[in-house]
Coordinates of C-alpha atoms and ligand atoms in Angstrom, one line a residue:
M1 CA 0.0 0.0 0.0
H2 CA 1.3 3.4 -0.8
T3 CA -0.1 6.8 -0.1
S4 CA 1.7 9.0 -2.6
S5 CA 0.1 12.4 -3.4
D6 CA 0.1 12.3 -7.2
F7 CA -0.6 8.9 -8.6
P8 CA -4.0 9.2 -10.2
Y9 CA -3.6 9.5 -14.0
G10 CA -3.5 13.1 -15.3
V11 CA -3.9 14.6 -11.8
L12 CA -1.3 17.0 -10.4
T13 CA -1.3 17.7 -6.7
L14 CA -0.2 21.2 -6.0
D15 CA 0.9 22.1 -2.5
T16 CA -0.2 25.7 -1.9
H17 CA 2.2 26.1 1.0
H18 CA -0.4 27.9 3.1
M19 CA 1.2 30.2 5.6
G20 CA 4.5 28.8 4.4
R21 CA 3.8 25.3 5.6
T22 CA 3.7 22.1 3.5
H23 CA 0.9 19.5 3.5
V24 CA -1.8 21.9 4.8
V25 CA -3.9 22.9 1.7
A26 CA -3.7 20.9 -1.6
S27 CA -5.1 22.0 -4.9
Y28 CA -5.5 19.7 -7.9
V29 CA -4.9 20.3 -11.6
L30 CA -6.6 18.0 -14.1
F31 CA -4.7 17.9 -17.4
G32 CA -6.5 17.4 -20.7
D33 CA -7.9 19.4 -23.6
E34 CA -9.7 21.7 -21.1
P35 CA -7.4 21.9 -18.0
A36 CA -9.2 22.3 -14.7
I37 CA -8.3 23.2 -11.2
V38 CA -10.2 21.5 -8.4
D39 CA -10.3 23.7 -5.3
P40 CA -7.7 26.4 -6.0
G41 CA -7.3 27.1 -2.3
P42 CA -7.2 30.5 -0.5
A43 CA -6.6 33.8 -2.4
S44 CA -3.4 34.2 -0.3
T45 CA -1.7 31.2 -2.1
L46 CA -2.7 32.0 -5.7
P47 CA 1.0 32.8 -6.5
Q48 CA 1.9 29.2 -5.5
I49 CA -0.7 27.9 -7.9
E50 CA 0.8 30.0 -10.7
A51 CA 4.3 28.8 -9.8
G52 CA 3.1 25.1 -9.8
L53 CA 1.4 25.6 -13.2
A54 CA 4.6 27.3 -14.6
Q55 CA 6.6 24.1 -13.7
H56 CA 4.3 22.3 -16.2
D57 CA 4.6 25.1 -18.8
M58 CA 1.1 26.3 -18.0
S59 CA -0.4 29.5 -16.7
L60 CA -3.8 30.6 -15.5
A61 CA -4.6 31.6 -19.1
D62 CA -4.6 27.8 -19.9
I63 CA -7.2 27.0 -17.3
K64 CA -10.7 26.4 -18.6
H65 CA -12.6 25.3 -15.4
V66 CA -12.5 25.8 -11.7
V67 CA -14.3 22.9 -10.0
L68 CA -15.2 23.5 -6.4
T69 CA -16.0 20.9 -3.7
H70 CA -17.3 23.7 -1.4
I71 CA -16.9 27.4 -0.9
H72 CA -14.9 27.6 2.4
L73 CA -12.1 30.1 2.1
D74 CA -9.3 27.5 2.2
H75 CA -10.8 25.7 -0.8
A76 CA -12.4 28.4 -3.0
G77 CA -11.0 31.8 -1.9
A78 CA -8.8 32.1 -5.0
T79 CA -11.6 31.6 -7.4
G80 CA -12.4 35.3 -7.9
G81 CA -8.8 36.2 -8.4
I82 CA -8.5 33.5 -11.1
V83 CA -11.6 34.7 -13.0
E84 CA -10.2 38.3 -12.7
R85 CA -7.1 37.1 -14.4
N86 CA -8.8 34.8 -16.9
P87 CA -12.5 35.8 -17.5
S88 CA -13.1 32.9 -19.7
V89 CA -12.8 30.4 -16.8
Q90 CA -16.1 28.6 -15.9
V91 CA -16.6 28.0 -12.2
H92 CA -18.6 24.9 -11.1
V93 CA -20.2 25.0 -7.7
H94 CA -23.1 23.6 -5.7
T95 CA -26.3 25.7 -6.1
R96 CA -26.4 26.3 -2.3
G97 CA -22.9 27.8 -2.3
A98 CA -23.0 30.0 -5.4
S99 CA -24.3 33.2 -3.6
H100 CA -21.2 33.2 -1.3
L101 CA -18.9 33.3 -4.4
I102 CA -20.9 36.2 -6.0
D103 CA -21.0 38.1 -2.7
P104 CA -18.4 36.8 -0.2
S105 CA -19.1 39.5 2.4
R106 CA -21.1 37.2 4.8
L107 CA -18.4 34.5 4.6
L108 CA -15.7 37.0 5.2
N109 CA -17.5 38.6 8.1
S110 CA -18.0 35.3 9.9
A111 CA -14.3 34.3 9.2
A112 CA -13.3 37.7 10.6
Q113 CA -15.0 36.9 13.9
L114 CA -12.9 33.8 14.2
Y115 CA -9.6 35.1 12.8
G116 CA -9.6 38.8 13.5
D117 CA -6.4 40.6 12.3
Q118 CA -5.1 37.3 10.9
M119 CA -7.6 37.4 8.1
D120 CA -5.2 39.0 5.5
A121 CA -2.3 36.7 6.3
L122 CA -4.5 33.6 6.2
W123 CA -6.8 34.2 3.3
G124 CA -5.5 37.2 1.3
R125 CA -7.8 39.3 -0.9
T126 CA -11.0 37.3 -1.6
V127 CA -12.7 38.9 -4.5
P128 CA -16.3 38.2 -5.8
V129 CA -16.9 35.9 -8.7
P130 CA -19.1 37.3 -11.5
Q131 CA -22.4 35.5 -11.8
A132 CA -21.8 35.0 -15.5
A133 CA -18.8 32.8 -14.8
I134 CA -20.7 30.4 -12.5
T135 CA -22.4 27.1 -13.4
T136 CA -24.5 25.7 -10.5
L137 CA -25.1 22.0 -9.8
T138 CA -26.9 20.0 -7.2
G139 CA -25.2 16.6 -7.8
G140 CA -26.1 14.0 -10.5
E141 CA -24.6 16.1 -13.3
R142 CA -21.7 15.1 -15.6
L143 CA -19.1 17.8 -16.3
N144 CA -17.3 17.5 -19.6
L145 CA -13.8 18.8 -19.5
G146 CA -13.0 18.1 -23.2
G147 CA -12.6 14.3 -23.3
R148 CA -12.4 13.9 -19.5
T149 CA -15.5 13.8 -17.4
L150 CA -16.2 14.5 -13.8
Q151 CA -19.4 13.2 -12.1
A152 CA -20.9 15.5 -9.4
Y153 CA -22.4 14.0 -6.2
D154 CA -24.3 15.9 -3.6
S155 CA -22.4 15.3 -0.3
P156 CA -23.8 17.2 2.7
G157 CA -22.3 16.7 6.2
H158 CA -19.2 19.0 6.5
A159 CA -21.2 21.7 4.6
K160 CA -24.6 21.6 3.1
H161 CA -23.2 22.9 -0.2
H162 CA -20.6 20.2 -0.6
L163 CA -20.0 18.2 -3.8
V164 CA -17.8 15.2 -4.4
W165 CA -16.4 15.0 -7.9
H166 CA -15.5 11.6 -9.3
D167 CA -13.1 11.3 -12.2
D168 CA -13.9 8.1 -14.1
E169 CA -10.6 8.0 -16.0
S170 CA -8.3 8.0 -13.0
G171 CA -10.7 6.7 -10.4
A172 CA -10.0 9.7 -8.2
A173 CA -12.7 11.1 -6.0
F174 CA -12.2 14.7 -5.0
V175 CA -13.8 14.6 -1.6
G176 CA -12.9 18.1 -0.2
D177 CA -13.4 17.9 3.6
N178 CA -15.8 15.0 3.7
V179 CA -13.3 12.4 4.9
G180 CA -11.3 14.6 7.3
V181 CA -7.7 15.6 7.5
R182 CA -4.8 13.2 7.0
L183 CA -1.1 13.8 6.3
P184 CA 0.8 11.8 3.6
L185 CA 2.2 8.5 5.0
L186 CA 0.1 8.6 8.1
H187 CA -2.6 6.0 9.0
F188 CA -4.8 8.4 10.9
A189 CA -7.6 10.8 9.9
R190 CA -9.1 13.5 12.0
P191 CA -12.4 15.2 11.5
A192 CA -12.9 18.9 10.7
T193 CA -16.3 19.9 11.8
P194 CA -16.6 23.7 11.8
P195 CA -19.9 25.6 12.1
P196 CA -22.5 26.2 10.8
D197 CA -23.6 23.2 8.7
V198 CA -22.4 20.0 10.3
D199 CA -25.0 17.3 9.9
L200 CA -24.0 13.9 11.3
E201 CA -26.7 11.8 9.7
A202 CA -26.2 13.4 6.3
W203 CA -22.4 13.0 6.7
L204 CA -22.7 9.2 7.4
G205 CA -24.8 8.9 4.3
T206 CA -22.2 10.8 2.3
L207 CA -19.5 8.3 3.6
D208 CA -21.6 5.4 2.3
M209 CA -22.1 7.2 -1.0
I210 CA -18.3 7.7 -1.4
L211 CA -17.7 4.0 -0.6
G212 CA -20.4 3.1 -3.2
L213 CA -18.4 4.9 -5.9
K214 CA -15.6 2.5 -5.3
P215 CA -13.0 5.2 -6.0
R216 CA -9.4 4.1 -6.5
W217 CA -8.2 7.3 -4.8
L218 CA -9.5 9.7 -2.2
M219 CA -8.2 13.2 -2.9
L220 CA -8.3 15.2 0.3
T221 CA -7.7 18.9 0.4
H222 CA -5.9 18.4 3.7
F223 CA -3.8 16.7 2.3
G224 CA -3.2 14.6 -0.8
G225 CA -4.3 11.3 -2.4
F226 CA -4.8 8.1 -0.5
N227 CA -5.6 4.7 -2.0
D228 CA -6.4 2.7 1.1
V229 CA -10.0 3.8 0.7
D230 CA -11.8 1.4 3.0
F231 CA -9.3 1.8 5.8
H232 CA -9.4 5.6 5.5
V233 CA -13.2 5.9 5.5
A234 CA -13.6 3.5 8.4
D235 CA -10.9 5.2 10.5
F236 CA -12.5 8.6 9.8
R237 CA -16.0 7.5 10.5
K238 CA -14.9 6.0 13.9
R239 CA -13.2 9.3 15.0
L240 CA -16.1 11.4 13.7
L241 CA -18.6 9.4 15.7
H242 CA -16.3 9.5 18.8
W243 CA -15.9 13.2 18.7
A244 CA -19.7 13.7 18.1
D245 CA -20.4 11.5 21.2
L246 CA -17.9 13.4 23.3
V247 CA -19.5 16.7 22.4
R248 CA -23.1 15.4 23.0
D249 CA -22.2 13.9 26.4
G250 CA -20.4 17.2 27.3
L251 CA -23.5 19.2 26.5
A252 CA -25.6 17.0 28.7
S253 CA -23.3 17.6 31.7
G254 CA -24.5 21.1 32.3
L255 CA -21.0 22.7 32.2
S256 CA -20.6 26.1 30.4
E257 CA -19.7 26.1 26.7
T258 CA -16.3 27.6 27.5
E259 CA -15.6 24.8 30.0
L260 CA -16.7 22.2 27.5
G261 CA -14.6 23.6 24.7
V262 CA -11.5 23.6 26.9
A263 CA -12.2 20.1 28.1
F264 CA -12.8 18.8 24.5
V265 CA -9.6 20.3 23.2
A266 CA -7.7 18.8 26.2
Q267 CA -9.3 15.4 25.4
A268 CA -8.3 15.6 21.8
E269 CA -4.8 16.6 22.8
A270 CA -4.6 13.7 25.3
E271 CA -5.7 11.3 22.6
A272 CA -2.9 12.8 20.4
A273 CA -0.4 12.3 23.1
T274 CA -0.4 8.5 22.4
L275 CA 0.3 9.2 18.7
S276 CA 3.6 9.7 16.8
E277 CA 4.9 13.3 16.5
E278 CA 3.5 13.6 12.9
E279 CA 0.1 12.3 13.9
R280 CA 0.1 14.7 16.8
A281 CA 0.8 17.5 14.4
A282 CA -2.0 16.3 12.1
M283 CA -4.4 16.2 15.0
T284 CA -3.6 19.5 16.7
Q285 CA -2.0 21.8 14.1
Q286 CA -3.1 21.1 10.6
S287 CA -6.1 22.8 9.0
G288 CA -8.3 24.3 11.6
A289 CA -8.4 24.5 15.4
I290 CA -10.0 21.7 17.4
I291 CA -12.2 24.3 19.2
S292 CA -13.8 25.1 15.9
S293 CA -14.7 21.4 15.5
W294 CA -16.2 21.4 19.0
R295 CA -18.3 24.4 18.1
G296 CA -19.6 22.8 14.8
L297 CA -20.6 19.6 16.6
A298 CA -22.2 21.5 19.5
R299 CA -24.2 23.5 17.1
Y300 CA -25.4 20.3 15.4
W301 CA -26.6 18.8 18.6
Q302 CA -28.2 22.0 19.8
K303 CA -30.1 22.3 16.4
K304 CA -31.2 18.7 16.7
A305 CA -32.4 19.2 20.3
A306 CA -34.5 22.2 19.2
Q307 CA -36.2 20.3 16.5
Ligands
LIG1 ZN1 -14.5 23.1 4.6

């Protein structure tokens, strides 16, 4: 078994070196008659995308499509900048996410509450995407990239506007954040469950859907391609359910949200203490704070209780 990042045929893994670090945010280039970028990453790392393309004698002018799994800033923030530079690019996004591309102000405001004066350094200049550049989908569509086709699948759970894209030719499934965060060569996947959309039932359905595709590769944004598909999904599902249970039990204890958040982070860090150094980094440093995952799961349970 190997877990190399760029094995699927005609798929290039680009490391965006987010905040100068490797293996945090991946972007994918699909070669072919109509080259495409899947999840170009945050606006702040667009120069890294250009540098990666240049190594293959390409530039943004060659890109025909931007294909989005979902519109979170670490996946789609660069989209407006790409269209600004190449207005002929077509952007493919879930119907429920399109409005946040056209007017990112709400997305940016809620991110600003979380990241404050770190916004610029983290995400760069996120510019609107013109409506005319956008094609919306709900899952079930086939996207023709000039001889290469991607099949779109509705995949709620991490976000209600999430799509999984399956490339028949390479067997790669671009799964965005639906199967968590994992570093190359590690046998360990952690959930990323930020507010506001986390939906556990929908998420478990999405995991079954992904397994049903029988993909040869899971292409994670955080980070890279993995071909031990059954192991990965099972390991991720186990940890997602474990975290969800911890948050639910905490909420039932009557402690304050601040106390619960602190306790949850401590629990996750204690779990990480038994892991290797790299696994510990994957758990506690890569791609989003654990407290944000507590908030997303807490919000899910609170919404469910109010129903
Ligand atoms: Zn996300």
